[in-house]
Coordinates of C-alpha atoms and ligand atoms in Angstrom, one line a residue:
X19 CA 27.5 9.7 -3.7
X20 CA 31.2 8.6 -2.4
X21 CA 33.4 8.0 -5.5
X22 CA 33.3 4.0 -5.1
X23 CA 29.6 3.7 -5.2
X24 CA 30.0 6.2 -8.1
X25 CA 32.3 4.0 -9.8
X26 CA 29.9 1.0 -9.4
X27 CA 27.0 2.9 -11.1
X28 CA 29.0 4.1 -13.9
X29 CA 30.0 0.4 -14.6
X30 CA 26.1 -0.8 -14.7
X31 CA 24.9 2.3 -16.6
X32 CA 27.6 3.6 -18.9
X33 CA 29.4 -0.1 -19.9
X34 CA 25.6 -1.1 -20.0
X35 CA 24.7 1.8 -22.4
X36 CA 27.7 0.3 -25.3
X37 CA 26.0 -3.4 -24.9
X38 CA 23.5 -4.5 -27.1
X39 CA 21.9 -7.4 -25.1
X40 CA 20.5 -6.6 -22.3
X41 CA 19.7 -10.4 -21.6
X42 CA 23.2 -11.1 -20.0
X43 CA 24.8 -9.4 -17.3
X44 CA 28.3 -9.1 -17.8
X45 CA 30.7 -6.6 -16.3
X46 CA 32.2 -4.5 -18.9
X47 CA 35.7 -2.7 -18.2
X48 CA 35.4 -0.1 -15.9
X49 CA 36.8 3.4 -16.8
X50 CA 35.5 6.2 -14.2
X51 CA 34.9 9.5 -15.5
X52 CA 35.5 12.8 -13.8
X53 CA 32.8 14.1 -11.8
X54 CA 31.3 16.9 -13.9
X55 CA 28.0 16.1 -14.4
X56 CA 25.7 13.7 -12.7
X57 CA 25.1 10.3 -14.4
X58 CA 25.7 11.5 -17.5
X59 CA 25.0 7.9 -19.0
X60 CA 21.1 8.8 -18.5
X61 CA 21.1 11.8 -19.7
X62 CA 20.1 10.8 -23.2
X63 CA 16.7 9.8 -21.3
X64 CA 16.3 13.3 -19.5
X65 CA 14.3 14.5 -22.6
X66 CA 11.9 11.7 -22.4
X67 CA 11.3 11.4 -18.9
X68 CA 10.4 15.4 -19.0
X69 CA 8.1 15.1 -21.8
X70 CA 6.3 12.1 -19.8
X71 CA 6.2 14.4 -16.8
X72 CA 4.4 17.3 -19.2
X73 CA 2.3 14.5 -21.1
X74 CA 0.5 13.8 -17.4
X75 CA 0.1 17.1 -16.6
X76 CA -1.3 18.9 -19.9
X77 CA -2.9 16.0 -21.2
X78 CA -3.2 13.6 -18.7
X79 CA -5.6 10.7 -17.4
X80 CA -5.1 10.3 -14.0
X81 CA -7.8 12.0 -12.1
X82 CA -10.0 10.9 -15.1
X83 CA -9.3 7.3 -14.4
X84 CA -9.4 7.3 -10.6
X85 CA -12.9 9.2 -10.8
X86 CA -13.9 6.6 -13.1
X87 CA -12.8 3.6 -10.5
X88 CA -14.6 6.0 -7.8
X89 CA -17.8 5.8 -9.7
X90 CA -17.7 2.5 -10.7
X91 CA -16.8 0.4 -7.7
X92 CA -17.0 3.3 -4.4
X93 CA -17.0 0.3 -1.9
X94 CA -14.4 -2.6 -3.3
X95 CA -13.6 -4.8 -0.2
X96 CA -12.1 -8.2 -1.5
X97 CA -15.5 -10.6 -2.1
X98 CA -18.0 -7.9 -2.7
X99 CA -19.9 -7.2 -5.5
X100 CA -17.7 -3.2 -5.7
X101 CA -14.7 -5.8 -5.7
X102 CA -16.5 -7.6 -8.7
X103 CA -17.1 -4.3 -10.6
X104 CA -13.5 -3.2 -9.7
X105 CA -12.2 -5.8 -11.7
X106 CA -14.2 -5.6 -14.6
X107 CA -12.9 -2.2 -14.6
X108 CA -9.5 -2.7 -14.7
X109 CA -9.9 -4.9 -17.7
X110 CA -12.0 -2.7 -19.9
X111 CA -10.0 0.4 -19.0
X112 CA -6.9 -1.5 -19.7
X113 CA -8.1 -2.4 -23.3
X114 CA -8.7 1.1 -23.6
X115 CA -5.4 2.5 -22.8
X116 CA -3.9 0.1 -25.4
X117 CA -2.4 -2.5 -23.1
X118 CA -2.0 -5.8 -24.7
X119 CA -2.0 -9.5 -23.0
X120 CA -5.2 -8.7 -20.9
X121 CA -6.4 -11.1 -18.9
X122 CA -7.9 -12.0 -15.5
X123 CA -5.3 -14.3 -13.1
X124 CA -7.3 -16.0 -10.3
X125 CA -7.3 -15.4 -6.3
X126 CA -9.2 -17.1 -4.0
X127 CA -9.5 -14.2 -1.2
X128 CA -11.6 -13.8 2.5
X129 CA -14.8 -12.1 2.1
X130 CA -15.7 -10.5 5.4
X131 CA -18.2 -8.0 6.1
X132 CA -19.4 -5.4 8.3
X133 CA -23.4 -6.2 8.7
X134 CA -25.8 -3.7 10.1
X135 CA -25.0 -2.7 13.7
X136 CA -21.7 -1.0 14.5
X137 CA -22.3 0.7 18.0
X138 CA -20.7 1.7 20.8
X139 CA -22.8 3.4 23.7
X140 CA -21.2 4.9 26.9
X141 CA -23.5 3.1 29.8
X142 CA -24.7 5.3 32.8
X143 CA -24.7 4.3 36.5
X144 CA -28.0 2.2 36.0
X145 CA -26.7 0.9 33.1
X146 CA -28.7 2.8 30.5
X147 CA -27.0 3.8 27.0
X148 CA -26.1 7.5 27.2
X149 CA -23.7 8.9 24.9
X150 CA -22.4 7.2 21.4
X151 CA -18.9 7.1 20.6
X152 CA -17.7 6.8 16.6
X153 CA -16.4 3.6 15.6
X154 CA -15.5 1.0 13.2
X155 CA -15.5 -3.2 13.4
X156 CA -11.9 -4.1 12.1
X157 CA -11.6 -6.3 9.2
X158 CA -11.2 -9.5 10.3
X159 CA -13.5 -9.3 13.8
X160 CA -16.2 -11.4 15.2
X161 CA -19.5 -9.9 16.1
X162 CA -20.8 -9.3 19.4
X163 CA -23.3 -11.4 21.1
X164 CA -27.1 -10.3 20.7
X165 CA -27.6 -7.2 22.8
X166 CA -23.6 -6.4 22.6
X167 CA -20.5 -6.6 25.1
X168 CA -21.0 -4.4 28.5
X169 CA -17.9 -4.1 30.7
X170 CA -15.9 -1.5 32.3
X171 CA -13.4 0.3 29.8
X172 CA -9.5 -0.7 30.7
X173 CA -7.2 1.8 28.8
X174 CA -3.8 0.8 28.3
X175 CA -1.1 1.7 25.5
X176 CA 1.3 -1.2 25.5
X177 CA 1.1 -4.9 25.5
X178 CA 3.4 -4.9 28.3
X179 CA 1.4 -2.5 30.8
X180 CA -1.6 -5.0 29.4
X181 CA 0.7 -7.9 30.4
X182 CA 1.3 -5.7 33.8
X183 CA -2.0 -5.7 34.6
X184 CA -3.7 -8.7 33.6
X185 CA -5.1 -9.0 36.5
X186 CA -7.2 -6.4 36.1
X187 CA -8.2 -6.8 32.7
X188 CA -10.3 -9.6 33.1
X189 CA -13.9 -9.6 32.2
X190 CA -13.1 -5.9 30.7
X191 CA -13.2 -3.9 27.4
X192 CA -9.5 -2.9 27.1
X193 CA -9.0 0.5 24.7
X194 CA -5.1 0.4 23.4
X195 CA -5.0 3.9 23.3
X196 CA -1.0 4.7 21.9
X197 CA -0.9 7.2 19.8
X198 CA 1.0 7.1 16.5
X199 CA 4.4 8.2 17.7
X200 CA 4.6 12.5 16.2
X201 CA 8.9 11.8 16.9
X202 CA 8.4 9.8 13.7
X203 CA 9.6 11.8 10.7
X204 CA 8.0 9.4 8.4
X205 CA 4.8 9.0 9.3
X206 CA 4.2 5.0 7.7
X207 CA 6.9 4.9 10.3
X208 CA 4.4 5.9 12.9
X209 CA 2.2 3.8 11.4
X210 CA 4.4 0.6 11.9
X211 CA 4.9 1.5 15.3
X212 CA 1.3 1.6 16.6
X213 CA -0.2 -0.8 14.2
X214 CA 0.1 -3.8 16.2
X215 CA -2.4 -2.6 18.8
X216 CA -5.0 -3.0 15.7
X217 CA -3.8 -6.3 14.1
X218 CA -3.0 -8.2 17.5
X219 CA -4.6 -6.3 20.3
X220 CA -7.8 -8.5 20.5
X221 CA -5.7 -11.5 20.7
X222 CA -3.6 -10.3 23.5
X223 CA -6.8 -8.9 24.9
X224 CA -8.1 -12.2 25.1
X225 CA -5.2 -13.8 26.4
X226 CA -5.7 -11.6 29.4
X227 CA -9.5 -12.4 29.6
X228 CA -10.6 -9.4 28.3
X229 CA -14.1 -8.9 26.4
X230 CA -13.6 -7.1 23.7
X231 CA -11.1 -4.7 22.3
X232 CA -11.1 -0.9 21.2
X233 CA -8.0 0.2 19.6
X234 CA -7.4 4.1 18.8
X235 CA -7.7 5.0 15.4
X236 CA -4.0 5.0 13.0
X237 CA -3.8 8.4 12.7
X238 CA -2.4 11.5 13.8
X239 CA -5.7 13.8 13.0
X240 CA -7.7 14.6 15.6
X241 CA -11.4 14.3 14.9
X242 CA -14.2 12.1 14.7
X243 CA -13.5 9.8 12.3
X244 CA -13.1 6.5 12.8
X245 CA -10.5 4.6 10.7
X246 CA -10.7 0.5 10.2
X247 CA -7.9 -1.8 9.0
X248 CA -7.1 -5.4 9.0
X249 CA -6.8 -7.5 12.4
X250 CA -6.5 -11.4 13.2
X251 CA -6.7 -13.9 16.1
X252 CA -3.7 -15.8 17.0
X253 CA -4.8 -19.5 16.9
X254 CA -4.8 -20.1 20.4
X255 CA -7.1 -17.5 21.8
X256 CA -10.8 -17.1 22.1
X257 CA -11.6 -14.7 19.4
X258 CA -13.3 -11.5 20.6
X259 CA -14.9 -8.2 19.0
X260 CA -13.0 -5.9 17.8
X261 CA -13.5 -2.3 16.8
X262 CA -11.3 1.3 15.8
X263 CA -12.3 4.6 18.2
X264 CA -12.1 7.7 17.0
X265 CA -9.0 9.6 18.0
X266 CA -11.3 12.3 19.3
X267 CA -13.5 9.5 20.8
X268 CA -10.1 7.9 22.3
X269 CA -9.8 10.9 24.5
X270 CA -12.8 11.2 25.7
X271 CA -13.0 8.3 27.1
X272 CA -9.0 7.8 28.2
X273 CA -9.7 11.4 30.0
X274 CA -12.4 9.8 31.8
X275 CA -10.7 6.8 33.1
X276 CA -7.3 8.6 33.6
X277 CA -9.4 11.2 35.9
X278 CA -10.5 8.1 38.5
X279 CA -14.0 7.2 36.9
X280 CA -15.8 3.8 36.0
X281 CA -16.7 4.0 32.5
X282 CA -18.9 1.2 31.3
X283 CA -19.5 1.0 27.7
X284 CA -22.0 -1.2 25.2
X285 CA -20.5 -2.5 22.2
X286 CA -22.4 -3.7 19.3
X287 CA -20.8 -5.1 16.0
X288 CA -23.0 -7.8 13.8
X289 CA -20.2 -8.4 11.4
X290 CA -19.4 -11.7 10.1
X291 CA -17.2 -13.6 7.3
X292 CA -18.5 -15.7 5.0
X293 CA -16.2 -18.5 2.9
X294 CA -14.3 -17.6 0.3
X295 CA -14.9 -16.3 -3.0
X296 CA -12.9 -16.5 -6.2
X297 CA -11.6 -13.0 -7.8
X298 CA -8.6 -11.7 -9.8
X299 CA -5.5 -9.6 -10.4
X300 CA -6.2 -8.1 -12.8
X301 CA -2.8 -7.8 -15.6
X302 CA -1.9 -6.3 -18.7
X303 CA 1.6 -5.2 -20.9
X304 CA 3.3 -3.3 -22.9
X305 CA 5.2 -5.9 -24.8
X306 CA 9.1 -5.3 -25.0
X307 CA 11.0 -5.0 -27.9
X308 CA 14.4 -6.8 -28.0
X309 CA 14.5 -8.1 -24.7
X310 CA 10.7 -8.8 -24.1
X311 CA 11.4 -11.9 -21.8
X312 CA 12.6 -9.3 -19.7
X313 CA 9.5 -7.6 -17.0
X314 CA 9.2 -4.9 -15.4
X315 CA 6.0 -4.8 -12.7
X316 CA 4.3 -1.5 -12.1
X317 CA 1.0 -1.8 -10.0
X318 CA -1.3 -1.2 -7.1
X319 CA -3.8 -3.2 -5.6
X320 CA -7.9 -2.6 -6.8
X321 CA -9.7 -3.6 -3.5
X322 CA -10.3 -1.1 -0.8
X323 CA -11.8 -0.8 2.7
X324 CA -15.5 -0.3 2.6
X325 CA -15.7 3.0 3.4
X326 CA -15.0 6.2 2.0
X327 CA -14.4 5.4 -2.3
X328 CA -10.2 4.2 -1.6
X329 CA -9.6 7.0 -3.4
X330 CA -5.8 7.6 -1.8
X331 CA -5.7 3.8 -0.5
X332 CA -5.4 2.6 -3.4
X333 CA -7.4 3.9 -6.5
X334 CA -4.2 6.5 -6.9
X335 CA -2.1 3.3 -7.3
X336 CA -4.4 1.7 -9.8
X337 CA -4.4 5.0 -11.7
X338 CA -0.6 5.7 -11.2
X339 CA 0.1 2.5 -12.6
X340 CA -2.7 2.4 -15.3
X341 CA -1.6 6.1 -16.5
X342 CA 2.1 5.6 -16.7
X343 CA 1.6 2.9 -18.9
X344 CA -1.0 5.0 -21.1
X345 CA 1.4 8.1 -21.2
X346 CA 4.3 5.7 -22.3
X347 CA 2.1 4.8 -25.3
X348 CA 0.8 8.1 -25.8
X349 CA 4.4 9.6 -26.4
X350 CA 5.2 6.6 -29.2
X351 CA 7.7 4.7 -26.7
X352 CA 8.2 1.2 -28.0
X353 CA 10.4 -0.2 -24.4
X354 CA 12.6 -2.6 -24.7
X355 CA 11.4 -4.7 -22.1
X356 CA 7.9 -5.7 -20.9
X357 CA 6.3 -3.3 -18.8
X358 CA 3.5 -5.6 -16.9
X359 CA 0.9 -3.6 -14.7
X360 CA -0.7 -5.1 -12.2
X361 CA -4.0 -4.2 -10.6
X362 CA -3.7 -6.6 -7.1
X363 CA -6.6 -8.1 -5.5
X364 CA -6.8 -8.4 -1.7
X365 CA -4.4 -6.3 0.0
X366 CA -5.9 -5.0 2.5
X367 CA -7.5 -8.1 4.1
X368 CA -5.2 -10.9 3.2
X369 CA -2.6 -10.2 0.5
X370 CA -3.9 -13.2 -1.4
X371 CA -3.4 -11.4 -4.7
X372 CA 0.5 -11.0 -4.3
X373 CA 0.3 -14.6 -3.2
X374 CA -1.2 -16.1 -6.0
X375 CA 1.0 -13.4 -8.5
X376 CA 4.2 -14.9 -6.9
X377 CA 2.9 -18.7 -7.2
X378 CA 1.4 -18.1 -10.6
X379 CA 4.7 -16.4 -12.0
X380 CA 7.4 -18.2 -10.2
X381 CA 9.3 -19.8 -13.2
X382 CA 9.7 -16.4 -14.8
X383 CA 10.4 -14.2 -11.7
X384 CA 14.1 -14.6 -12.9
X385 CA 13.0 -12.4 -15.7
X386 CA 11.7 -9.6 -13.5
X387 CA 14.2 -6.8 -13.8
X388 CA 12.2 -4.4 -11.1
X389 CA 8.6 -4.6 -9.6
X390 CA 7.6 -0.9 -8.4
X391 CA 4.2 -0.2 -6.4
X392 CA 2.5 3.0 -5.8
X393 CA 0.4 2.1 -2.4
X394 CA 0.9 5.7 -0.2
X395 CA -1.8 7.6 -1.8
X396 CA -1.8 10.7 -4.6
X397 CA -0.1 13.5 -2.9
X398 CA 2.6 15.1 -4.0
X399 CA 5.5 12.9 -5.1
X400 CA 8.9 13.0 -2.8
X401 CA 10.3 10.5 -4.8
X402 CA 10.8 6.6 -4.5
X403 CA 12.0 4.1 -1.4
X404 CA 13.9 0.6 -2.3
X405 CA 15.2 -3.0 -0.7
X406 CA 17.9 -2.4 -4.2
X407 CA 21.6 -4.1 -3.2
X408 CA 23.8 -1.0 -2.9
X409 CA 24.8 -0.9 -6.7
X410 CA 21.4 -1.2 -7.6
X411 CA 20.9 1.6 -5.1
X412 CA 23.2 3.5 -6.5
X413 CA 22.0 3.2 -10.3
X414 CA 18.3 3.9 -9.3
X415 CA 19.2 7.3 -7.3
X416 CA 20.9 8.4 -10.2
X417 CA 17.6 7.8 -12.5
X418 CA 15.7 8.7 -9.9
X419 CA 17.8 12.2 -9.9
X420 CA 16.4 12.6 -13.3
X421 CA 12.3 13.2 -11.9
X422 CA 13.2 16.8 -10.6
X423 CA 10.5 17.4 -13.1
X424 CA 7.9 15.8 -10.7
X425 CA 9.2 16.5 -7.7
X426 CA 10.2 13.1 -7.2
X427 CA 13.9 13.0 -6.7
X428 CA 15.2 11.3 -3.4
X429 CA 15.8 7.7 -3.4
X430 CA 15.7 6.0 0.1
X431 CA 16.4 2.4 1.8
X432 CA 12.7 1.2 2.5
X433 CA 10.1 -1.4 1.4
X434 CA 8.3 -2.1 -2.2
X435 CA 4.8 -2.5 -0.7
X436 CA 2.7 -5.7 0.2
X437 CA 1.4 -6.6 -3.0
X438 CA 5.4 -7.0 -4.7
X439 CA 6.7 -8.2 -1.3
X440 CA 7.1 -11.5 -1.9
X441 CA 8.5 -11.0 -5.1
X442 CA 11.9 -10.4 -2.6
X443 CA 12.3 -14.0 -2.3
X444 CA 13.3 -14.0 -6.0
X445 CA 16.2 -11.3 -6.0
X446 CA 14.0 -8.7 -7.8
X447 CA 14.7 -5.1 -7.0
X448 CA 11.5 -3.7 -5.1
X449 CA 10.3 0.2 -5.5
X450 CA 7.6 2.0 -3.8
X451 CA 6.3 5.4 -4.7
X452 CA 6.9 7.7 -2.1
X453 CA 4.7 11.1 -1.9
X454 CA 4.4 13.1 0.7
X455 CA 2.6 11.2 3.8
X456 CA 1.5 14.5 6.2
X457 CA -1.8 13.9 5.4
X458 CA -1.9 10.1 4.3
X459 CA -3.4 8.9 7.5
X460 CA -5.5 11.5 7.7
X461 CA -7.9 9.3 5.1
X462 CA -6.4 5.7 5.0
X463 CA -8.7 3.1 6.1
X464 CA -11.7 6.1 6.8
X465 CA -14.6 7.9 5.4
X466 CA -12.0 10.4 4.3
X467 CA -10.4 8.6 2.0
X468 CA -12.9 10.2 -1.1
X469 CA -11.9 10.9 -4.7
X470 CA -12.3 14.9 -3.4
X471 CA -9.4 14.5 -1.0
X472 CA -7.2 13.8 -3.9
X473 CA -5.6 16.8 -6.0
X474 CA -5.8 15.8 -9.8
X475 CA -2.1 17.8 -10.6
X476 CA -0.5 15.9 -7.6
X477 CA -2.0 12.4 -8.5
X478 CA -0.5 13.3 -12.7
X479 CA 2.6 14.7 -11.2
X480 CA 2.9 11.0 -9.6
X481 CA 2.2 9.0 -12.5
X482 CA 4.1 11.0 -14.6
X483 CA 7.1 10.3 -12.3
X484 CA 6.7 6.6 -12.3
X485 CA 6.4 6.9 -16.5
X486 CA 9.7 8.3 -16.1
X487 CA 11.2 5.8 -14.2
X488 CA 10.0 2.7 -16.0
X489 CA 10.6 4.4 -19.2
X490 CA 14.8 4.2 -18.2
X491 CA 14.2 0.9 -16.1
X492 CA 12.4 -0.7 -19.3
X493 CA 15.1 0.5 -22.1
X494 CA 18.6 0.3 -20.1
X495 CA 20.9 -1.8 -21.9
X496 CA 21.2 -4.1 -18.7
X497 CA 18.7 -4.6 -15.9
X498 CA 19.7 -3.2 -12.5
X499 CA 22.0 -6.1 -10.4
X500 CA 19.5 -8.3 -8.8
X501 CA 19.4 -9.0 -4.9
X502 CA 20.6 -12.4 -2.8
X503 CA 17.8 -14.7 -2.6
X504 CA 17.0 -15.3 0.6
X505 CA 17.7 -18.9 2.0
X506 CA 14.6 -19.7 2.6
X507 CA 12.3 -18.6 -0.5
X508 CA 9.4 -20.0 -0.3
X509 CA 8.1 -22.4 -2.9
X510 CA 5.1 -22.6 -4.8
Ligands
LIG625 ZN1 -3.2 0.3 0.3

C-alpha cells in the first residue's frame, strides 16, 4: 500500500474508530502514523475475527447445513417443486440459527424444464443411430421436433469464423467447440471468455441458418461429463435446440471433422418452459445495535441447476452466509449494524431474485453499508474480490489482511456476484468470496457438482472468513465510502 492510499485508510478507519455515530460520514482530521504495524486501527478486532475463524472450524455448521439443503431439495431449479422445498428450508433453518425478521419476499421467476429425452446419436452412412455422445439441453432451449434434428456437424470456435462461413452452415448442426482459454490465471476468467458460445451461440447459429446448436462444455476437465447453464434467443431469430457436449465428447467429434469426415448426428431434446411461477428470496437479520438502519447483505442464491445436488454452485453460499451469521451469534456478538442474509432465488436462469431484492429495497439501499456474496463454491478460501472506490479498497484490504486465519487474505478489483449486482446502481460497495477456482468448473452446472465434492474444513474455513469480515464491516464506527451512482440507475 503506497503511503497516500495509506493515508486515506487511516482517515476512514482510525478517525472512524474515535466517532460515535456511525450514521454520518464526516472526515475527521487526518494525522498519519508511522508505518509500523499494519492497520493497527483494526486490530482491536483481530481477536474476534480469529475466534470466528476457530468457532467454524471446532464447532462449526457448515457442512451440517449444506448436507441438510442436499438432502432436502437435491434438484432446486427456479419453479420446481426442489426450488419449493429449498425455500422452506431456508426459512426453518434460519429460525433455527436465531435470525430474526424472517420472512419470505416474492419473485416471479421462469420455470423451464428438461422433459424426458436428452439424446444425441452419431448417424452412420445409412443414416442409422450408431454411437451416443453425453449431453445436456441448456436452460433456456427449445425442444427438438418429434424424431430430433439430423444434419451434418459444423465445428467452429468463434462467432466470426461462424460469420466466415455462413455459407456453409446452413441447414447444419454447428458445435462451438473453444475451449476455456488455460492462459487464464483466473479461471471465472476463462469462464467469461468462452461463455458466450453457451448463452448466444444458438442465436447466432440461427442467424446463419443453422439447425441446432452444440456448444462444448465450460470447463477445463476432460471427461464425460456434460455441464448445462443458462442460454437465450435474441428476439429476432428463429429459436433452435440447444444442448452442452461433453469435453471428451467435443473431441471426439471435432477430431472427426478436423480429419476430412462427414459426421451426421441425431439430436433429441423434449424440453419445454412453462409460464411462470411465483417463489421467494428468502431473508433474515441480525438486528443492529446503535446504527441498525444501517445493512450489511451477506448471501447466496438457493436454486440450482437440476443436476448434481448444487452442492459448490450454490448450496456453499447458502451455508457460508447462513453459518457466518450463526457463528456471529454463537460467539455473543451484538453488531452494530444489521447484518441481513439473503438466500436469492433464480440466479441461474434469470436473476429475477436480485431483481425483485433491488426493486423491493430501493428506498433503503442508501442504508446498505456493503452487500458481499459467496457464489464460487466451498474450496479453500483465497480471500475476497471488490467494485470498492479506491479508499474503500484500501480499507477492506486492510480488514481483509486480518483473515490470515482462514486463508483468506488478498483483496482484488473484481465483481460482487449476480445476485448483489444491481445493488451497484445504488453506490453500495460489492464483495464476492473468492476461493480457490482449480477445480470450480470441474462441477458447476454438472452431475459433479454433489455435496461429496465439497471438503467440510474448506467450506467452515470459508464461512468463518466471511464471519470475520462482516463482524468488522458491521461494528466500524463508519461504513466504508460508498461508490458514484451510475448515471443511469435504473428505477423501480
Ligand atoms: Zn451460482
Amino acid at each position: 500500500m503506497n503511503l497516500a492510499r495509506r493515508a486515506a485508510v487511516l482517515a476512514i478507519l482510525a478517525g472512524a474508530l474515535s466517532c460515535t455515530s456511525a450514521s454520518t460520514v464526516s472526515t475527521p482530521p487526518v494525522s498519519v502514523p508511522q508505518l509500523a504495524a499494519p492497520a493497527p486501527e483494526l486490530e482491536p478486532y483481530r481477536a474476534d475475527v480469529e475466534a470466528l475463524v476457530r468457532e467454524a472450524l471446532v464447532n462449526g455448521q457448515s457442512y451440517a447445513l449444506l448436507s441438510d439443503l442436499c438432502r432436502t431439495a437435491p434438484k432446486r431449479l427456479s419453479a420446481s417443486a426442489g426450488a419449493a422445498r429449498a425455500v422452506e428450508w431456508g426459512e426453518r433453518t434460519m429460525r433455527a440459527i436465531g435470525l430474526s425478521n424472517v420472512r419470505l419476499e416474492p419473485v416471479l421467476v421462469p420455470h423451464w424444464e428438461r422433459g424426458e429425452t436428452e439424446s444425441l446419436r452419431v448417424l452412420d452412412a445409412a443414416g442409422l443411430p450408431q454411437e451416443r455422445l453425453s449431453l445436456l439441453a441448456l436452460g433456456g432451449s427449445v425442444a427438438t421436433p418429434p424424431g430430433g434434428v439430423s444434419a451434418e456437424v459444423m465445428v467452429v470456435t468463434s462467432f466470426e469464423e461462424l460469420r466466415a462461413r455462413a455459407a456453409q452452415a446452413r441447414g447444419k448442426i454447428v458445435l462451438f467447440n473453444r475451449p476455456m482459454d488455460p492462459a487464464q490465471h483466473d479461471c471465472f476468467a476463462a469462464y467469461g471468455g468462452a461463455v458466450d458460445q453457451r448463452s448466444r451461440g444458438a442465436s447466432e447459429a440461427s442467424r446463419v441458418g443453422a439447425r441446432a446448436a452444440l456448444v462444448r462444455s465450460m470447463t477445463m476437465a476432460l471427461d464425460d461429463h456434460p455441464h448445462t447453464g443458462a442460454m437465450r434467443y435474441d428476439i429476432d431469430v428463429e429459436p433452435l435446440p440447444a444442448a452442452a457436449l461433453s469435453t471428451l465428447a467435443a473431441d471426439r467429434l471435432a477430431a472427426r471433422v478436423a480429419a476430412g469426415e462427414r459426421v451426421s448426428v441425431n439430436l433429441q431434446l423434449s424440453c419445454r418452459t412453462l409460464p411462470d411461477v411465483l417463489s421467494h428470496n428468502v431473508v433474515g437479520e441480525i438486528p443492529g445495535t446503535g446504527v441498525e438502519r444501517e445493512i450489511v447483505v451477506v448471501g447466496g442464491h438457493l436454486d440450482a441447476w437440476d443436476v448434481g445436488h448444487g452442492a459448490h454452485d450454490d448450496g456453499a453460499g447458502c451455508a457460508h452466509s447462513l453459518e457466518a451469521a450463526r457463528l456471529i451469534l454463537a460467539r455473543g456478538h451484538r453488531p452494530r449494524r444489521t447484518i441481513r442474509v439473503v438466500l436469492f432465488m433464480n440466479e441461474e436462469n434469470g436473476a429475477r431474485g436480485a431483481e425483485a431484492y433491488y426493486k423491493g429495497h430501493i428506498d433503503e439501499l442508501e442504508r446498505h453499508v456493503l452487500a458481499l456474496e459467496s457464489d464460487a463454491g466451498g474450496f479453500t478460501p483465497r480471500g475476497f474480490a471488490t467494485n470498492a472506490n479506491p479508499r474503500a479498497f484500501e480499507s477492506l484490504r486492510a480488514i481483509v489482511e486480518l483473515l490470515d486465519a482462514a486463508s483468506a487474505n488478498a483483496l482484488r478489483v473484481g465483481g460482487g456476484g449476480v445476485d448483489i449486482g444491481p445493488l451497484a446502481n445504488a453506490g453500495v460497495p460489492l464483495v464476492g468470496f473468492r476461493p480457490d477456482d482449480e477445480r470450480y468448473f470441474d462441477h458447476h452446472h454438472c452431475e459433479r457438482d454433489t455435496l461429496d465434492s465439497v471438503h467440510p474444513r474448506e467450506l467452515a474455513l470459508g464461512s468463518g472468513a466471511i464471519a470475520g469480515l462482516l463482524h468488522v464491516i458491521a461494528n466500524l464506527p463508519q461504513p466504508l465510502p460508498r461508490n458514484p451512482q451510475p448515471d443511469s440507475a435504473p428505477s423501480r
